[in-house]
C-alpha positions as a printed Julia matrix, in Angstrom:
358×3 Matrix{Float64}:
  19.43   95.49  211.78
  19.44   98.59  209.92
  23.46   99.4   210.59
  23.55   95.69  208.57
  21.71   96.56  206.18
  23.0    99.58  205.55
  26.67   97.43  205.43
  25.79   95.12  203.03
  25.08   97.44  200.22
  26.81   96.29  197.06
  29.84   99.07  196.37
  29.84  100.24  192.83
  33.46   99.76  191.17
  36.05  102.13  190.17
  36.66  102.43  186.92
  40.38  101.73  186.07
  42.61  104.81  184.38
  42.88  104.15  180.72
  45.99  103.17  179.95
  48.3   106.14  178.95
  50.21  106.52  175.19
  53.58  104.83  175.19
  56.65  106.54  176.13
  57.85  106.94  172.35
  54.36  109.11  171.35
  55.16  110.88  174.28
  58.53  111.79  173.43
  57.56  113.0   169.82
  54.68  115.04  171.01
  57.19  116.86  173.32
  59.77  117.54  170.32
  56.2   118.9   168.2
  56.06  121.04  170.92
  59.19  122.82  171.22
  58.85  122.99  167.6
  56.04  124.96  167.07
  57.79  127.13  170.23
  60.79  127.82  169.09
  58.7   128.54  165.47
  56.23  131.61  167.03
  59.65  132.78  168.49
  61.31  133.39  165.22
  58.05  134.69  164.29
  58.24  137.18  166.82
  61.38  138.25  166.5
  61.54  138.23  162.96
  58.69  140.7   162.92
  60.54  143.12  165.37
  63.72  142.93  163.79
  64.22  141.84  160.14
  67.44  140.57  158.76
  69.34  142.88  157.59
  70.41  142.46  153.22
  74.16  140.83  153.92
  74.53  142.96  150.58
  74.97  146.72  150.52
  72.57  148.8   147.72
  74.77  150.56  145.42
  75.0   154.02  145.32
  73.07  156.2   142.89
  75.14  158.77  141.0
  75.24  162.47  141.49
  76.68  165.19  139.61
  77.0   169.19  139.71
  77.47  169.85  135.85
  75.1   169.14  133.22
  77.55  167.59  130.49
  76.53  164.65  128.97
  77.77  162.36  126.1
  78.0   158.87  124.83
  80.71  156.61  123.38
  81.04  152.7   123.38
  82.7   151.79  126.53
  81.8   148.22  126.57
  81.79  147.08  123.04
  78.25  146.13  123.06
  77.71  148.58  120.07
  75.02  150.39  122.48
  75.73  154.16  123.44
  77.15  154.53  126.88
  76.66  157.8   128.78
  79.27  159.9   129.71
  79.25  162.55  132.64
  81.43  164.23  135.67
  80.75  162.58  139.32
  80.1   165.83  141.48
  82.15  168.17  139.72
  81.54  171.23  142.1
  85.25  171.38  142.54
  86.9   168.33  141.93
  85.3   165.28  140.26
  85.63  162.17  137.73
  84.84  161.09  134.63
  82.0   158.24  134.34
  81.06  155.73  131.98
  77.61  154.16  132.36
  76.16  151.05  130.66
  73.4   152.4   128.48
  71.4   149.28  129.03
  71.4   148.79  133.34
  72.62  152.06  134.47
  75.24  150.18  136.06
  78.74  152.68  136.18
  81.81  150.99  134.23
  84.46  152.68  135.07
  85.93  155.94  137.06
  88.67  158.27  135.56
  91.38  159.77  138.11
  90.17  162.71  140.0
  90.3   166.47  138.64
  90.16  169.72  139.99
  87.64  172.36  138.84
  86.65  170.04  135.84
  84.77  171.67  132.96
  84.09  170.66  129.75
  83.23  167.45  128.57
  82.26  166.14  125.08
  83.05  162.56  123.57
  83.95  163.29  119.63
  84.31  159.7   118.75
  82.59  156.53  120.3
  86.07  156.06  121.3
  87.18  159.07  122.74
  86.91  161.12  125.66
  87.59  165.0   126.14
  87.84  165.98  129.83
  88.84  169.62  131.15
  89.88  170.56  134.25
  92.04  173.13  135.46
  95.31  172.17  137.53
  95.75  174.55  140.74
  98.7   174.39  142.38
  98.65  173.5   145.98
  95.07  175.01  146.06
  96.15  178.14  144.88
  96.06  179.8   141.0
  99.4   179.66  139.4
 100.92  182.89  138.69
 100.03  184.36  135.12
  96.29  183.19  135.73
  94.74  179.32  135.59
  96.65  176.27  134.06
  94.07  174.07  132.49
  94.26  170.82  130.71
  92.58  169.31  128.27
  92.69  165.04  129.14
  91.68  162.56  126.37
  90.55  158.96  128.13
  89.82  156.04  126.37
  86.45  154.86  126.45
  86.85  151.47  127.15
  89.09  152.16  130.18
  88.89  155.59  131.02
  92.73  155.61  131.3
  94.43  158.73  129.85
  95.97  158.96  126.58
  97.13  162.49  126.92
  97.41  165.6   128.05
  97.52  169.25  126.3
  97.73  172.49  127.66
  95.15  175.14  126.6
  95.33  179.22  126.21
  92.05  179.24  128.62
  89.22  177.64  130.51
  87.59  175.2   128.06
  83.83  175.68  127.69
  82.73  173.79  124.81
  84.07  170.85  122.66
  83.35  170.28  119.13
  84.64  166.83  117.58
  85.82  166.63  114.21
  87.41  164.15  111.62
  90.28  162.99  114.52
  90.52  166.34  116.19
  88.02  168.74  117.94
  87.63  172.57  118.18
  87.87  173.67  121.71
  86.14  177.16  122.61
  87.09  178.94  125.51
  85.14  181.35  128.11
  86.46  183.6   126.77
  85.56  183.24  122.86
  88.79  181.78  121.52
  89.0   178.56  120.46
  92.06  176.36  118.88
  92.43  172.6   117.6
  93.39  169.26  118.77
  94.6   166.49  117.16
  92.81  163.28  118.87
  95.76  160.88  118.3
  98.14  163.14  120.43
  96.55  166.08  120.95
  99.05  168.31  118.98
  97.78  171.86  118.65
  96.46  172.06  114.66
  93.32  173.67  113.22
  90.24  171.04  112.74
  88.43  172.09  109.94
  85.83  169.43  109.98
  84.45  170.04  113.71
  81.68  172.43  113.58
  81.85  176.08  113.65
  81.57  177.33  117.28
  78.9   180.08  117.73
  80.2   183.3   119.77
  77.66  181.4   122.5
  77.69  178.04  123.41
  77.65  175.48  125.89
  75.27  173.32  127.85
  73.62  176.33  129.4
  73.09  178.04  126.5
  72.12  175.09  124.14
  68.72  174.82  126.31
  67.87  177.98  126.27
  67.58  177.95  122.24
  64.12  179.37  121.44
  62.48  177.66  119.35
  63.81  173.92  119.47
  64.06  171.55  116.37
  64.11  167.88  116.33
  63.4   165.69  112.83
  60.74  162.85  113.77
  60.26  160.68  110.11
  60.12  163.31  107.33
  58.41  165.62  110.07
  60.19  168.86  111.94
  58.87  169.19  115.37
  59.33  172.73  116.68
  59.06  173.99  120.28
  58.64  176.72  121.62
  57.72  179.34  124.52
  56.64  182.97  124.05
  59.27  185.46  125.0
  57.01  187.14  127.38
  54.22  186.46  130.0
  53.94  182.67  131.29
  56.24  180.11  129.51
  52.93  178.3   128.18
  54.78  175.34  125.8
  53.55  175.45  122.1
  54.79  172.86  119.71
  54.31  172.78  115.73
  54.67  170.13  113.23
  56.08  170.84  109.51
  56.27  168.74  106.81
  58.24  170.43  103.74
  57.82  173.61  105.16
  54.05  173.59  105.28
  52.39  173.11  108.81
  50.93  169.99  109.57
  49.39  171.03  113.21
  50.33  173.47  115.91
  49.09  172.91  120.0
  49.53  175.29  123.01
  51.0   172.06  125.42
  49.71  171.56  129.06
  53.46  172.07  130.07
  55.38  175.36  131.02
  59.19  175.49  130.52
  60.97  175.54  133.59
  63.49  178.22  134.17
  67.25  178.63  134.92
  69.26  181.65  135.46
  65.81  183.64  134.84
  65.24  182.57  131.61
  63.52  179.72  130.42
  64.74  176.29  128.87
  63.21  173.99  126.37
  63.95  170.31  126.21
  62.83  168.58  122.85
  64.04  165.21  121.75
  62.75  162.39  119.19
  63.01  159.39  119.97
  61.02  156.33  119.7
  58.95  157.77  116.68
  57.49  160.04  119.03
  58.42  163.57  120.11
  59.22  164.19  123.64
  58.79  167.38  125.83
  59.88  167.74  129.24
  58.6   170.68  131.14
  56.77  171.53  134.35
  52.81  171.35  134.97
  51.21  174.52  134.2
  49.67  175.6   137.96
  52.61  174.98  140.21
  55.04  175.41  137.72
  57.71  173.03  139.94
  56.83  169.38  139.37
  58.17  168.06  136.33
  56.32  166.15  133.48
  56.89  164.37  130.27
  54.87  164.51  127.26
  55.02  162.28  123.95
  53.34  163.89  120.96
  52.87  162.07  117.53
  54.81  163.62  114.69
  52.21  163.53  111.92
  49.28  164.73  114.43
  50.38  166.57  117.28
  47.92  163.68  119.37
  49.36  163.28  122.74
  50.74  159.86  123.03
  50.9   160.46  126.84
  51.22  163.32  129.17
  53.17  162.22  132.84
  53.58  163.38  135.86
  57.49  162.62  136.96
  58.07  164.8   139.9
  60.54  162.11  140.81
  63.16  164.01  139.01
  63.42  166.39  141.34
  62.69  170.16  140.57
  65.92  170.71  138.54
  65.94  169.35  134.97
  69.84  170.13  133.12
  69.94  168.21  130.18
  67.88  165.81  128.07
  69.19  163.99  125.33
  67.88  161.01  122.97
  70.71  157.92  122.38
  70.02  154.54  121.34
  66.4   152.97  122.29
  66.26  155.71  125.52
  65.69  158.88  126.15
  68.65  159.67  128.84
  67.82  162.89  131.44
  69.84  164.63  133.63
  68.26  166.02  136.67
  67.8   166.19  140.61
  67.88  169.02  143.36
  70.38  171.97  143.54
  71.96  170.94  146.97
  71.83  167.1   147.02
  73.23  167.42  143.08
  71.84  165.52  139.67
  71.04  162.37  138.56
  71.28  160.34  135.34
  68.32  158.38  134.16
  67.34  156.31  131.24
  63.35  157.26  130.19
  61.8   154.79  127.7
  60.19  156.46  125.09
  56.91  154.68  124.79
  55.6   154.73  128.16
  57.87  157.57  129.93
  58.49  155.37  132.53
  61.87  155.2   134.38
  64.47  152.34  132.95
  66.94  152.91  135.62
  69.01  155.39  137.37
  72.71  155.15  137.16
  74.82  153.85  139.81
  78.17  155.47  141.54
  81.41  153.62  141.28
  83.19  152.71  144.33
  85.45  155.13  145.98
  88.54  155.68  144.7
């Protein structure tokens, strides 16, 4: 009795399976997931290793020498600078757009160039001196004075000089060329003819690059005011800087700035430009990292004082063309480089760009 009892217990029911998506869900959820899978793998591997830039930077340009001057070499009516690549013993002459940094053209290569100086915005005046097969020609050094044209940077001609060219005046079409060793003679630009150029300026018994910086005090004309700088002869190089107006002083200022030094002595770099006066000179504790100051003609007030020891520790020229202010500088082993500073803030514009090999 109880075994049919027990037996005839109702059984509860099974519930059926639900009925499963169709086959064409199925098939996109599968493709969603090898989707997202293949997605977290690019991910991955695009955090480990980054494409690479299919397109190469362009080199920045370095020189050894600290000549610098501007012509027109891309009719834009905008001065261009003009300076050697390397140049420790062989180098060219480049042309860079004064508005991008970006190098226009390359002359041929020269041995132990020299001097350099652009006496028209059409002109260039290259020297370099001409060894034969490595060696100094008998009766001393054969140099050559090149004039390129400043669109191209082809050459128009070649002269031969008395000496070592070490400064280049231009004139009324011609130039004065001084030597090392004091002498200087003319050049006719339109062949380069050997005749006297009255209308170049009168060479000074020293001159040059070198010893253009060192000039103690430097003058610049801001307006209808002279800005002079400049650094006592002895004790530390402390900066001072003056302002005249018709020979009557307007201020004078002891700057937060120290001149840096070359070949012991020490070198001043005053430009105007912008309406502003601008110093460059080192800070006054370390007396290594570089800064640039902007001082306000009529006042003396700083405009801005900046830090820019991204210039390196070796500042060679400084010079004011067009809307920038256009500096020369780097490290003694790894060379120079050209920059364009804007005026107003300090601020880099660019830095100038190497042209390709040749």
């Amino acid at each position: 009795m109880v075994a049919g009892a027990a037996a005839a217990q109702p059984v509860a029911p099974v519930a059926a399976p639900a009925p499963g998506p169709p086959r064409a869900v199925k098939v996109l959820l599968a493709v969603a997931m090898v989707a997202v899978g293949v997605g977290f793998a690019v991910m991955f591997f695009a955090r480990v290793e980054p494409p690479r830039d299919p397109a190469p930077q362009a080199r920045h340009l370095s020189t050894q020498l600290d000549a610098l001057c501007f012509v027109d070499a891309n009719g834009d009516d905008a001065p261009d600078p003009v300076l050697w690549q390397d140049g420790k013993t062989r180098g060219r002459v480049v042309a860079v757009d004064g508005r991008s940094g970006q190098w226009l053209w390359a002359s041929q290569e020269l041995e132990k160039p020299d001097a350099l100086a652009c006496p028209d915005r059409s002109t260039v005046l290259a020297g370099g001196t001409v060894l034969a097969g490595g060696t100094v020609l008998a009766g001393g050094e054969n140099t050559t004075l090149h004039a390129l044209d400043a669109r191209t940077g082809k050459a128009r001609w070649a002269a031969s000089l008395p000496g070592v060219p070490d400064e280049v005046a231009g004139g009324e079409g011609c130039a004065t060329v001084v030597m090392k060793d004091g002498s200087a003679t003319g050049i006719q630009l339109d062949g380069g003819a050997v005749a006297d150029c009255p209308t170049a300026p009168q060479p000074s018994a020293i001159t040059g690059q070198f010893w253009e910086r060192k000039k103690n005090p430097q003058v610049v004309h801001v307006g209808d005011v002279e800005v002079v700088l400049t650094t006592p002869a002895e004790g530390p190089p402390r900066l001072i800087a003056e302002g005249r107006r018709g020979g009557a002083s307007l201020w004078k200022k002891e700057l937060p700035a120290r001149a840096p030094r070359s070949g012991g002595r020490p070198d001043l770099f005053l430009v105007a430009s912008g309406g502003a006066a601008i110093v460059l000179g080192v800070d006054v504790v370390g007396g290594t990292d570089l800064r640039i100051l902007a001082l306000d003609p009529a006042s003396g007030a700083s405009r801005y004082e900046r830090a820019a020891g991204y210039l390196g520790d070796r500042l060679v020229a400084a010079k004011a063309a067009g809307p920038y202010v256009y500096v020369v500088s780097g490290a003694a082993v790894s060379g120079a480089a050209l920059r364009a500073i804007d005026p107003a803030t300090g601020g880099t514009v660019w830095r100038a760009t190497a042209p390709l090999p040749p």
